[in-house]
PDB file of C-alpha atoms in Angstrom:
ATOM      1  CA  UNK A 177     137.638 184.719 117.563  1.00 40.00           C
ATOM      2  CA  UNK A 178     134.987 187.416 117.354  1.00 42.00           C
ATOM      3  CA  UNK A 179     137.574 190.199 117.976  1.00 45.00           C
ATOM      4  CA  UNK A 180     139.819 188.765 115.281  1.00 44.00           C
ATOM      5  CA  UNK A 181     136.881 188.739 112.854  1.00 41.00           C
ATOM      6  CA  UNK A 182     136.028 192.378 113.663  1.00 48.00           C
ATOM      7  CA  UNK A 183     139.608 193.522 113.068  1.00 51.00           C
ATOM      8  CA  UNK A 184     139.526 191.986 109.596  1.00 55.00           C
ATOM      9  CA  UNK A 185     136.641 194.272 108.629  1.00 67.00           C
ATOM     10  CA  UNK A 186     137.070 197.813 107.354  1.00 77.00           C
ATOM     11  CA  UNK A 187     133.804 199.713 107.274  1.00 82.00           C
ATOM     12  CA  UNK A 188     132.986 201.616 104.087  1.00 85.00           C
ATOM     13  CA  UNK A 189     129.620 202.972 105.265  1.00 89.00           C
ATOM     14  CA  UNK A 190     129.088 205.127 108.337  1.00 91.00           C
ATOM     15  CA  UNK A 191     126.265 206.675 110.344  1.00 91.00           C
ATOM     16  CA  UNK A 192     126.460 210.283 111.552  1.00 90.00           C
ATOM     17  CA  UNK A 193     124.572 210.468 114.857  1.00 88.00           C
ATOM     18  CA  UNK A 194     125.555 213.853 116.318  1.00 85.00           C
ATOM     19  CA  UNK A 195     123.460 214.974 119.334  1.00 87.00           C
ATOM     20  CA  UNK A 196     122.029 211.454 119.670  1.00 86.00           C
ATOM     21  CA  UNK A 197     121.970 211.803 123.476  1.00 84.00           C
ATOM     22  CA  UNK A 198     119.131 214.331 123.106  1.00 82.00           C
ATOM     23  CA  UNK A 199     116.867 211.450 122.174  1.00 80.00           C
ATOM     24  CA  UNK A 200     113.356 212.509 121.189  1.00 85.00           C
ATOM     25  CA  UNK A 201     114.370 216.187 121.442  1.00 87.00           C
ATOM     26  CA  UNK A 202     116.933 215.829 118.660  1.00 88.00           C
ATOM     27  CA  UNK A 203     114.497 216.713 115.801  1.00 90.00           C
ATOM     28  CA  UNK A 204     113.922 220.112 117.436  1.00 91.00           C
ATOM     29  CA  UNK A 205     117.480 221.047 116.485  1.00 91.00           C
ATOM     30  CA  UNK A 206     116.177 221.352 112.927  1.00 93.00           C
ATOM     31  CA  UNK A 207     114.635 224.746 113.783  1.00 93.00           C
ATOM     32  CA  UNK A 208     117.703 226.719 115.003  1.00 93.00           C
ATOM     33  CA  UNK A 209     120.055 225.152 112.476  1.00 93.00           C
ATOM     34  CA  UNK A 210     117.651 225.711 109.595  1.00 94.00           C
ATOM     35  CA  UNK A 211     117.176 229.367 110.603  1.00 94.00           C
ATOM     36  CA  UNK A 212     120.946 229.886 110.771  1.00 93.00           C
ATOM     37  CA  UNK A 213     121.393 228.139 107.411  1.00 93.00           C
ATOM     38  CA  UNK A 214     118.640 230.246 105.815  1.00 94.00           C
ATOM     39  CA  UNK A 215     120.136 233.448 107.230  1.00 92.00           C
ATOM     40  CA  UNK A 216     123.579 232.456 105.918  1.00 92.00           C
ATOM     41  CA  UNK A 217     122.309 231.755 102.390  1.00 93.00           C
ATOM     42  CA  UNK A 218     120.164 234.903 102.110  1.00 91.00           C
ATOM     43  CA  UNK A 219     122.637 237.321 103.729  1.00 89.00           C
ATOM     44  CA  UNK A 220     125.714 236.078 101.844  1.00 92.00           C
ATOM     45  CA  UNK A 221     123.829 235.945  98.534  1.00 90.00           C
ATOM     46  CA  UNK A 222     122.672 239.539  98.999  1.00 88.00           C
ATOM     47  CA  UNK A 223     126.169 240.678  99.977  1.00 89.00           C
ATOM     48  CA  UNK A 224     127.701 238.937  96.970  1.00 90.00           C
ATOM     49  CA  UNK A 225     125.099 240.394  94.596  1.00 89.00           C
ATOM     50  CA  UNK A 226     125.669 243.917  95.926  1.00 88.00           C
ATOM     51  CA  UNK A 227     129.446 243.668  95.475  1.00 89.00           C
ATOM     52  CA  UNK A 228     129.272 242.143  91.985  1.00 89.00           C
ATOM     53  CA  UNK A 229     126.620 244.550  90.670  1.00 86.00           C
ATOM     54  CA  UNK A 230     128.281 247.790  91.856  1.00 84.00           C
ATOM     55  CA  UNK A 231     131.525 248.890  90.216  1.00 81.00           C
ATOM     56  CA  UNK A 232     132.265 251.190  93.128  1.00 78.00           C
ATOM     57  CA  UNK A 233     132.742 248.043  95.247  1.00 80.00           C
ATOM     58  CA  UNK A 234     135.339 246.395  93.000  1.00 80.00           C
ATOM     59  CA  UNK A 235     138.378 247.526  95.003  1.00 81.00           C
ATOM     60  CA  UNK A 236     140.589 244.837  96.620  1.00 82.00           C
ATOM     61  CA  UNK A 237     138.958 245.090 100.055  1.00 82.00           C
ATOM     62  CA  UNK A 238     135.429 244.583  98.709  1.00 85.00           C
ATOM     63  CA  UNK A 239     136.611 241.786  96.416  1.00 86.00           C
ATOM     64  CA  UNK A 240     137.971 240.047  99.522  1.00 86.00           C
ATOM     65  CA  UNK A 241     134.638 240.544 101.290  1.00 87.00           C
ATOM     66  CA  UNK A 242     132.962 239.023  98.219  1.00 89.00           C
ATOM     67  CA  UNK A 243     135.317 236.027  98.331  1.00 89.00           C
ATOM     68  CA  UNK A 244     134.497 235.634 102.013  1.00 89.00           C
ATOM     69  CA  UNK A 245     130.795 235.568 101.092  1.00 90.00           C
ATOM     70  CA  UNK A 246     131.491 232.783  98.543  1.00 92.00           C
ATOM     71  CA  UNK A 247     133.310 230.735 101.198  1.00 90.00           C
ATOM     72  CA  UNK A 248     130.511 231.399 103.702  1.00 89.00           C
ATOM     73  CA  UNK A 249     127.973 230.183 101.139  1.00 90.00           C
ATOM     74  CA  UNK A 250     129.888 227.003 100.284  1.00 88.00           C
ATOM     75  CA  UNK A 251     130.821 225.959 103.829  1.00 85.00           C
ATOM     76  CA  UNK A 252     127.312 225.379 105.265  1.00 88.00           C
ATOM     77  CA  UNK A 253     126.005 223.865 101.992  1.00 89.00           C
ATOM     78  CA  UNK A 254     128.559 221.060 102.389  1.00 87.00           C
ATOM     79  CA  UNK A 255     127.066 219.692 105.603  1.00 88.00           C
ATOM     80  CA  UNK A 256     123.933 221.500 106.824  1.00 91.00           C
ATOM     81  CA  UNK A 257     121.364 219.946 104.381  1.00 91.00           C
ATOM     82  CA  UNK A 258     122.531 216.421 105.281  1.00 91.00           C
ATOM     83  CA  UNK A 259     122.462 217.347 108.976  1.00 91.00           C
ATOM     84  CA  UNK A 260     118.915 218.754 108.733  1.00 92.00           C
ATOM     85  CA  UNK A 261     117.683 215.586 107.001  1.00 91.00           C
ATOM     86  CA  UNK A 262     119.298 213.570 109.767  1.00 90.00           C
ATOM     87  CA  UNK A 263     117.464 215.570 112.437  1.00 91.00           C
ATOM     88  CA  UNK A 264     114.072 215.217 110.740  1.00 89.00           C
ATOM     89  CA  UNK A 265     114.135 211.788 109.099  1.00 88.00           C
ATOM     90  CA  UNK A 266     117.111 209.983 110.602  1.00 84.00           C
ATOM     91  CA  UNK A 267     118.954 209.875 107.252  1.00 86.00           C
ATOM     92  CA  UNK A 268     122.372 209.394 108.795  1.00 88.00           C
ATOM     93  CA  UNK A 269     124.221 207.233 106.273  1.00 89.00           C
ATOM     94  CA  UNK A 270     127.360 208.314 104.408  1.00 91.00           C
ATOM     95  CA  UNK A 271     129.983 206.295 102.513  1.00 91.00           C
ATOM     96  CA  UNK A 272     133.667 206.433 103.400  1.00 91.00           C
ATOM     97  CA  UNK A 273     134.405 208.132 100.066  1.00 92.00           C
ATOM     98  CA  UNK A 274     131.601 210.637 100.650  1.00 91.00           C
ATOM     99  CA  UNK A 275     132.908 211.219 104.165  1.00 92.00           C
ATOM    100  CA  UNK A 276     136.445 211.912 102.901  1.00 93.00           C
ATOM    101  CA  UNK A 277     135.176 214.270 100.173  1.00 93.00           C
ATOM    102  CA  UNK A 278     133.039 216.126 102.710  1.00 92.00           C
ATOM    103  CA  UNK A 279     136.035 216.341 105.070  1.00 91.00           C
ATOM    104  CA  UNK A 280     138.272 217.711 102.299  1.00 92.00           C
ATOM    105  CA  UNK A 281     135.913 220.493 101.253  1.00 91.00           C
ATOM    106  CA  UNK A 282     134.796 221.444 104.767  1.00 89.00           C
ATOM    107  CA  UNK A 283     138.331 221.822 106.107  1.00 89.00           C
ATOM    108  CA  UNK A 284     139.512 223.531 102.925  1.00 91.00           C
ATOM    109  CA  UNK A 285     136.601 225.966 103.200  1.00 88.00           C
ATOM    110  CA  UNK A 286     137.699 226.798 106.750  1.00 84.00           C
ATOM    111  CA  UNK A 287     141.306 227.325 105.630  1.00 87.00           C
ATOM    112  CA  UNK A 288     140.139 229.670 102.855  1.00 88.00           C
ATOM    113  CA  UNK A 289     138.397 231.808 105.449  1.00 85.00           C
ATOM    114  CA  UNK A 290     141.648 232.168 107.428  1.00 84.00           C
ATOM    115  CA  UNK A 291     143.575 233.097 104.271  1.00 87.00           C
ATOM    116  CA  UNK A 292     141.042 235.738 103.234  1.00 88.00           C
ATOM    117  CA  UNK A 293     141.107 237.284 106.716  1.00 85.00           C
ATOM    118  CA  UNK A 294     144.907 237.461 106.458  1.00 86.00           C
ATOM    119  CA  UNK A 295     144.652 239.184 103.055  1.00 86.00           C
ATOM    120  CA  UNK A 296     142.184 241.666 104.543  1.00 84.00           C
ATOM    121  CA  UNK A 297     144.690 242.471 107.289  1.00 84.00           C
ATOM    122  CA  UNK A 298     147.387 242.919 104.622  1.00 86.00           C
ATOM    123  CA  UNK A 299     145.122 245.241 102.634  1.00 84.00           C
ATOM    124  CA  UNK A 300     144.503 247.399 105.726  1.00 82.00           C
ATOM    125  CA  UNK A 301     148.248 247.430 106.491  1.00 84.00           C
ATOM    126  CA  UNK A 302     149.095 248.889 103.066  1.00 84.00           C
ATOM    127  CA  UNK A 303     146.098 251.281 103.160  1.00 81.00           C
ATOM    128  CA  UNK A 304     147.030 252.724 106.559  1.00 81.00           C
ATOM    129  CA  UNK A 305     150.780 252.216 107.009  1.00 82.00           C
ATOM    130  CA  UNK A 306     152.006 252.330 103.385  1.00 82.00           C
ATOM    131  CA  UNK A 307     149.351 254.353 101.499  1.00 80.00           C
ATOM    132  CA  UNK A 308     151.789 255.518  98.786  1.00 80.00           C
ATOM    133  CA  UNK A 309     152.527 251.896  97.883  1.00 78.00           C
ATOM    134  CA  UNK A 310     148.952 250.611  98.204  1.00 80.00           C
ATOM    135  CA  UNK A 311     148.115 250.467  94.486  1.00 79.00           C
ATOM    136  CA  UNK A 312     151.488 248.924  93.662  1.00 77.00           C
ATOM    137  CA  UNK A 313     151.199 246.092  96.182  1.00 75.00           C
ATOM    138  CA  UNK A 314     147.455 245.542  95.837  1.00 76.00           C
ATOM    139  CA  UNK A 315     147.240 245.603  92.042  1.00 75.00           C
ATOM    140  CA  UNK A 316     145.620 242.523  90.527  1.00 72.00           C
ATOM    141  CA  UNK A 317     148.816 240.476  89.949  1.00 72.00           C
ATOM    142  CA  UNK A 318     150.151 240.935  93.480  1.00 73.00           C
ATOM    143  CA  UNK A 319     146.649 240.694  94.885  1.00 73.00           C
ATOM    144  CA  UNK A 320     146.188 237.247  93.289  1.00 76.00           C
ATOM    145  CA  UNK A 321     149.646 236.150  94.445  1.00 77.00           C
ATOM    146  CA  UNK A 322     148.772 236.938  98.045  1.00 76.00           C
ATOM    147  CA  UNK A 323     145.680 234.717  97.767  1.00 84.00           C
ATOM    148  CA  UNK A 324     146.615 231.895  95.366  1.00 86.00           C
ATOM    149  CA  UNK A 325     149.897 230.781  96.948  1.00 85.00           C
ATOM    150  CA  UNK A 326     148.425 230.349 100.467  1.00 86.00           C
ATOM    151  CA  UNK A 327     145.376 228.572  99.008  1.00 88.00           C
ATOM    152  CA  UNK A 328     147.672 226.096  97.218  1.00 90.00           C
ATOM    153  CA  UNK A 329     149.577 225.521 100.473  1.00 89.00           C
ATOM    154  CA  UNK A 330     146.308 224.931 102.338  1.00 90.00           C
ATOM    155  CA  UNK A 331     145.097 222.551  99.635  1.00 91.00           C
ATOM    156  CA  UNK A 332     148.280 220.442  99.796  1.00 93.00           C
ATOM    157  CA  UNK A 333     148.181 220.193 103.598  1.00 92.00           C
ATOM    158  CA  UNK A 334     144.480 219.335 103.833  1.00 93.00           C
ATOM    159  CA  UNK A 335     144.644 216.853 100.927  1.00 94.00           C
ATOM    160  CA  UNK A 336     147.500 215.106 102.748  1.00 94.00           C
ATOM    161  CA  UNK A 337     145.433 214.912 105.939  1.00 93.00           C
ATOM    162  CA  UNK A 338     142.437 213.463 104.056  1.00 94.00           C
ATOM    163  CA  UNK A 339     144.521 210.953 102.055  1.00 94.00           C
ATOM    164  CA  UNK A 340     146.136 209.655 105.256  1.00 93.00           C
ATOM    165  CA  UNK A 341     142.678 209.264 106.800  1.00 92.00           C
ATOM    166  CA  UNK A 342     141.544 207.347 103.690  1.00 89.00           C
ATOM    167  CA  UNK A 343     144.341 204.778 104.127  1.00 90.00           C
ATOM    168  CA  UNK A 344     143.194 203.728 107.613  1.00 89.00           C
ATOM    169  CA  UNK A 345     141.080 200.680 108.400  1.00 89.00           C
ATOM    170  CA  UNK A 346     137.903 201.450 110.318  1.00 89.00           C
ATOM    171  CA  UNK A 347     136.981 198.337 112.209  1.00 84.00           C
ATOM    172  CA  UNK A 348     136.031 199.651 115.655  1.00 75.00           C
ATOM    173  CA  UNK A 349     132.534 200.882 114.731  1.00 84.00           C
ATOM    174  CA  UNK A 350     130.627 202.375 111.815  1.00 86.00           C
ATOM    175  CA  UNK A 351     129.030 205.072 113.994  1.00 89.00           C
ATOM    176  CA  UNK A 352     130.464 208.619 113.930  1.00 88.00           C
ATOM    177  CA  UNK A 353     129.249 210.680 116.871  1.00 86.00           C
ATOM    178  CA  UNK A 354     129.147 213.866 114.850  1.00 86.00           C
ATOM    179  CA  UNK A 355     126.949 215.728 112.350  1.00 87.00           C
ATOM    180  CA  UNK A 356     129.564 215.787 109.590  1.00 88.00           C
ATOM    181  CA  UNK A 357     132.903 214.154 108.770  1.00 88.00           C
ATOM    182  CA  UNK A 358     135.393 216.110 110.809  1.00 85.00           C
ATOM    183  CA  UNK A 359     138.942 214.736 110.664  1.00 86.00           C
ATOM    184  CA  UNK A 360     139.400 213.570 114.252  1.00 83.00           C
ATOM    185  CA  UNK A 361     135.797 212.405 114.585  1.00 84.00           C
ATOM    186  CA  UNK A 362     136.489 209.866 111.806  1.00 89.00           C
ATOM    187  CA  UNK A 363     140.138 209.027 112.500  1.00 90.00           C
ATOM    188  CA  UNK A 364     139.540 208.115 116.138  1.00 86.00           C
ATOM    189  CA  UNK A 365     137.397 205.203 114.888  1.00 88.00           C
ATOM    190  CA  UNK A 366     140.383 203.556 113.180  1.00 88.00           C
ATOM    191  CA  UNK A 367     141.713 200.296 114.627  1.00 86.00           C
ATOM    192  CA  UNK A 368     145.371 200.957 113.731  1.00 80.00           C
ATOM    193  CA  UNK A 369     147.976 203.489 114.809  1.00 83.00           C
ATOM    194  CA  UNK A 370     146.766 207.058 114.224  1.00 87.00           C
ATOM    195  CA  UNK A 371     149.790 208.917 115.633  1.00 87.00           C
ATOM    196  CA  UNK A 372     150.868 210.079 112.141  1.00 90.00           C
ATOM    197  CA  UNK A 373     147.346 211.314 111.393  1.00 89.00           C
ATOM    198  CA  UNK A 374     147.261 213.184 114.696  1.00 87.00           C
ATOM    199  CA  UNK A 375     150.706 214.724 114.062  1.00 88.00           C
ATOM    200  CA  UNK A 376     149.896 215.847 110.492  1.00 89.00           C
ATOM    201  CA  UNK A 377     146.553 217.184 111.708  1.00 86.00           C
ATOM    202  CA  UNK A 378     148.285 219.263 114.397  1.00 83.00           C
ATOM    203  CA  UNK A 379     150.850 220.522 111.855  1.00 86.00           C
ATOM    204  CA  UNK A 380     148.014 221.604 109.568  1.00 86.00           C
ATOM    205  CA  UNK A 381     146.282 223.434 112.427  1.00 79.00           C
ATOM    206  CA  UNK A 382     149.550 225.237 113.192  1.00 80.00           C
ATOM    207  CA  UNK A 383     150.495 226.038 109.580  1.00 83.00           C
ATOM    208  CA  UNK A 384     147.049 227.304 108.546  1.00 83.00           C
ATOM    209  CA  UNK A 385     144.851 228.981 111.206  1.00 79.00           C
ATOM    210  CA  UNK A 386     147.552 229.426 113.874  1.00 79.00           C
ATOM    211  CA  UNK A 387     150.167 231.022 111.571  1.00 83.00           C
ATOM    212  CA  UNK A 388     147.505 233.131 109.864  1.00 83.00           C
ATOM    213  CA  UNK A 389     146.254 234.328 113.250  1.00 81.00           C
ATOM    214  CA  UNK A 390     149.799 235.280 114.351  1.00 84.00           C
ATOM    215  CA  UNK A 391     150.401 237.235 111.115  1.00 85.00           C
ATOM    216  CA  UNK A 392     147.017 238.946 111.416  1.00 84.00           C
ATOM    217  CA  UNK A 393     147.762 239.913 115.024  1.00 83.00           C
ATOM    218  CA  UNK A 394     151.160 241.354 114.076  1.00 86.00           C
ATOM    219  CA  UNK A 395     149.570 243.311 111.201  1.00 85.00           C
ATOM    220  CA  UNK A 396     146.950 244.909 113.431  1.00 83.00           C
ATOM    221  CA  UNK A 397     149.472 245.755 116.147  1.00 83.00           C
ATOM    222  CA  UNK A 398     151.508 247.641 113.530  1.00 85.00           C
ATOM    223  CA  UNK A 399     148.329 249.316 112.242  1.00 82.00           C
ATOM    224  CA  UNK A 400     147.231 250.414 115.742  1.00 80.00           C
ATOM    225  CA  UNK A 401     150.687 251.841 116.501  1.00 81.00           C
ATOM    226  CA  UNK A 402     150.650 253.723 113.198  1.00 79.00           C
ATOM    227  CA  UNK A 403     147.179 255.168 113.838  1.00 76.00           C
ATOM    228  CA  UNK A 404     148.081 256.273 117.366  1.00 75.00           C
ATOM    229  CA  UNK A 405     151.089 258.124 115.996  1.00 75.00           C
ATOM    230  CA  UNK A 406     149.136 259.815 113.206  1.00 70.00           C
ATOM    231  CA  UNK A 407     146.191 260.945 115.327  1.00 61.00           C
ATOM    232  CA  UNK A 408     142.749 260.990 113.649  1.00 56.00           C
ATOM    233  CA  UNK A 409     143.963 260.684 110.054  1.00 54.00           C
ATOM    234  CA  UNK A 410     142.988 257.043 109.702  1.00 56.00           C
ATOM    235  CA  UNK A 411     139.939 256.722 111.945  1.00 60.00           C
ATOM    236  CA  UNK A 412     137.714 255.703 109.014  1.00 60.00           C
ATOM    237  CA  UNK A 413     140.108 252.935 108.004  1.00 59.00           C
ATOM    238  CA  UNK A 414     140.318 251.868 111.650  1.00 64.00           C
ATOM    239  CA  UNK A 415     136.559 251.331 111.667  1.00 65.00           C
ATOM    240  CA  UNK A 416     137.056 248.688 108.956  1.00 64.00           C
ATOM    241  CA  UNK A 417     139.866 247.137 111.004  1.00 69.00           C
ATOM    242  CA  UNK A 418     137.581 246.796 114.028  1.00 72.00           C
ATOM    243  CA  UNK A 419     135.064 244.981 111.825  1.00 68.00           C
ATOM    244  CA  UNK A 420     137.745 242.503 110.756  1.00 69.00           C
ATOM    245  CA  UNK A 421     138.911 241.979 114.325  1.00 75.00           C
ATOM    246  CA  UNK A 422     135.360 241.070 115.414  1.00 73.00           C
ATOM    247  CA  UNK A 423     135.119 238.475 112.631  1.00 71.00           C
ATOM    248  CA  UNK A 424     138.614 237.101 113.347  1.00 74.00           C
ATOM    249  CA  UNK A 425     137.917 236.785 117.073  1.00 74.00           C
ATOM    250  CA  UNK A 426     134.765 234.705 116.573  1.00 72.00           C
ATOM    251  CA  UNK A 427     136.255 232.561 113.800  1.00 71.00           C
ATOM    252  CA  UNK A 428     139.504 231.797 115.634  1.00 72.00           C
ATOM    253  CA  UNK A 429     137.792 231.130 118.966  1.00 73.00           C
ATOM    254  CA  UNK A 430     135.426 228.484 117.598  1.00 70.00           C
ATOM    255  CA  UNK A 431     138.068 226.946 115.284  1.00 70.00           C
ATOM    256  CA  UNK A 432     140.767 226.455 117.936  1.00 70.00           C
ATOM    257  CA  UNK A 433     138.281 225.207 120.537  1.00 71.00           C
ATOM    258  CA  UNK A 434     136.915 222.673 118.031  1.00 67.00           C
ATOM    259  CA  UNK A 435     140.374 221.474 116.922  1.00 68.00           C
ATOM    260  CA  UNK A 436     141.984 221.254 120.353  1.00 66.00           C
ATOM    261  CA  UNK A 437     139.002 219.745 122.190  1.00 65.00           C
ATOM    262  CA  UNK A 438     139.889 216.378 120.622  1.00 63.00           C
ATOM    263  CA  UNK A 439     143.552 216.594 121.623  1.00 62.00           C
ATOM    264  CA  UNK A 440     143.536 218.105 125.111  1.00 66.00           C
ATOM    265  CA  UNK A 441     141.952 216.299 128.041  1.00 62.00           C
ATOM    266  CA  UNK A 442     138.780 218.152 129.013  1.00 59.00           C
ATOM    267  CA  UNK A 443     135.345 217.661 130.468  1.00 66.00           C
ATOM    268  CA  UNK A 444     133.469 218.488 127.271  1.00 66.00           C
ATOM    269  CA  UNK A 445     130.667 216.100 126.370  1.00 73.00           C
ATOM    270  CA  UNK A 446     130.562 214.746 122.818  1.00 74.00           C
ATOM    271  CA  UNK A 447     127.589 217.006 122.089  1.00 78.00           C
ATOM    272  CA  UNK A 448     129.766 219.978 123.096  1.00 77.00           C
ATOM    273  CA  UNK A 449     132.408 218.830 120.591  1.00 77.00           C
ATOM    274  CA  UNK A 450     129.754 218.618 117.882  1.00 84.00           C
ATOM    275  CA  UNK A 451     128.276 222.002 118.782  1.00 85.00           C
ATOM    276  CA  UNK A 452     131.682 223.732 118.637  1.00 80.00           C
ATOM    277  CA  UNK A 453     132.424 222.167 115.260  1.00 81.00           C
ATOM    278  CA  UNK A 454     129.099 223.194 113.737  1.00 86.00           C
ATOM    279  CA  UNK A 455     129.454 226.719 115.122  1.00 83.00           C
ATOM    280  CA  UNK A 456     132.989 227.020 113.724  1.00 79.00           C
ATOM    281  CA  UNK A 457     131.521 226.623 110.225  1.00 82.00           C
ATOM    282  CA  UNK A 458     128.021 228.043 110.561  1.00 86.00           C
ATOM    283  CA  UNK A 459     128.246 230.955 113.017  1.00 83.00           C
ATOM    284  CA  UNK A 460     130.801 233.023 111.011  1.00 83.00           C
ATOM    285  CA  UNK A 461     128.849 232.461 107.798  1.00 87.00           C
ATOM    286  CA  UNK A 462     125.776 233.969 109.489  1.00 86.00           C
ATOM    287  CA  UNK A 463     127.563 236.853 111.186  1.00 83.00           C
ATOM    288  CA  UNK A 464     130.109 237.907 108.545  1.00 83.00           C
ATOM    289  CA  UNK A 465     127.631 239.451 106.044  1.00 84.00           C
ATOM    290  CA  UNK A 466     125.712 241.164 108.849  1.00 81.00           C
ATOM    291  CA  UNK A 467     128.875 242.597 110.416  1.00 79.00           C
ATOM    292  CA  UNK A 468     130.268 243.771 107.074  1.00 76.00           C
ATOM    293  CA  UNK A 469     126.878 245.026 105.942  1.00 73.00           C
ATOM    294  CA  UNK A 470     126.229 247.059 109.089  1.00 72.00           C
ATOM    295  CA  UNK A 471     129.736 248.346 109.788  1.00 73.00           C
ATOM    296  CA  UNK A 472     130.956 249.042 106.241  1.00 76.00           C
ATOM    297  CA  UNK A 473     129.273 252.253 105.101  1.00 77.00           C
ATOM    298  CA  UNK A 474     129.647 251.672 101.340  1.00 79.00           C
ATOM    299  CA  UNK A 475     128.102 248.195 101.515  1.00 82.00           C
ATOM    300  CA  UNK A 476     125.378 249.328 103.924  1.00 81.00           C
ATOM    301  CA  UNK A 477     124.277 252.119 101.582  1.00 80.00           C
ATOM    302  CA  UNK A 478     124.090 249.783  98.579  1.00 78.00           C
ATOM    303  CA  UNK A 479     122.211 247.130 100.582  1.00 78.00           C
ATOM    304  CA  UNK A 480     119.646 249.732 101.697  1.00 79.00           C
ATOM    305  CA  UNK A 481     119.211 250.831  98.065  1.00 79.00           C
ATOM    306  CA  UNK A 482     118.670 247.203  97.037  1.00 75.00           C
ATOM    307  CA  UNK A 483     116.092 246.647  99.778  1.00 76.00           C
ATOM    308  CA  UNK A 484     114.216 249.807  98.768  1.00 76.00           C
ATOM    309  CA  UNK A 485     114.353 248.792  95.116  1.00 71.00           C
ATOM    310  CA  UNK A 486     112.823 245.423  95.992  1.00 69.00           C
ATOM    311  CA  UNK A 487     110.169 247.288  98.010  1.00 61.00           C
ATOM    312  CA  UNK A 488     110.895 245.235 101.096  1.00 51.00           C
ATOM    313  CA  UNK A 489     110.605 248.425 103.142  1.00 49.00           C
ATOM    314  CA  UNK A 490     108.507 251.485 102.219  1.00 50.00           C
ATOM    315  CA  UNK A 491     110.222 254.388 100.450  1.00 44.00           C
TER     316      UNK A 491
END
């Protein structure tokens, strides 16, 4: 009778208890995550300001770096403040609607990052392999087409995933062993059949980050072959490519490990799942502005001028 009563309940309020097995040490997580969050906000804000305020940085590549900074600002803001409050004060509660909204924006933010990285690879392809056609293909109308259409596709796929999750009944428990509402972390609490949710989730993983990664890889293979044939003519452009590859490697590694850890049998603890998921969103947002700022000469020079202007370092 008790089991029958439980299965007639669908929870509408949940508790996010990621890293709960750390016990009394859990509040100490506030320090590293707050420092990473602070670094992400400051570094991406500075990068975005530098790009917006300098006309010399309004070319397609720097606009894409600026869009990446916007995504890197939005991603952590969607879950880190709630997570920090949970670490310090145990404020773990979230409604089902709030959970679904958080899921939608977090996963869409991650998909935007993949799309922007693909556009960066496309920009480098035209700059190095088809320089005579660069301005034609990367003019504002084509430039927007390359970004808007994939973003619409990502939005449709992720909205479908979230809507399917919203139709489930959650009667097993109201406790989510995570720090934010990741798709599989919520869906696995449902008491009904979740095979469709799992299938659509896998399709979304394949059609967004996996396909983007394949296209990016193909683009850079073509670029490397072209540079090797042309000698030292494009070494400066190749430096930018190496920067992108570093970012792509970190982003893809954390993303695929986080997605597949729920679907492939492994020995990961639940805290490892949570850590991978938080790093997938937070680590790139901390590293991207530093990598672009240090390795991109034009941005580095403008950042140094800004720092000197603010008198953060002596002239």
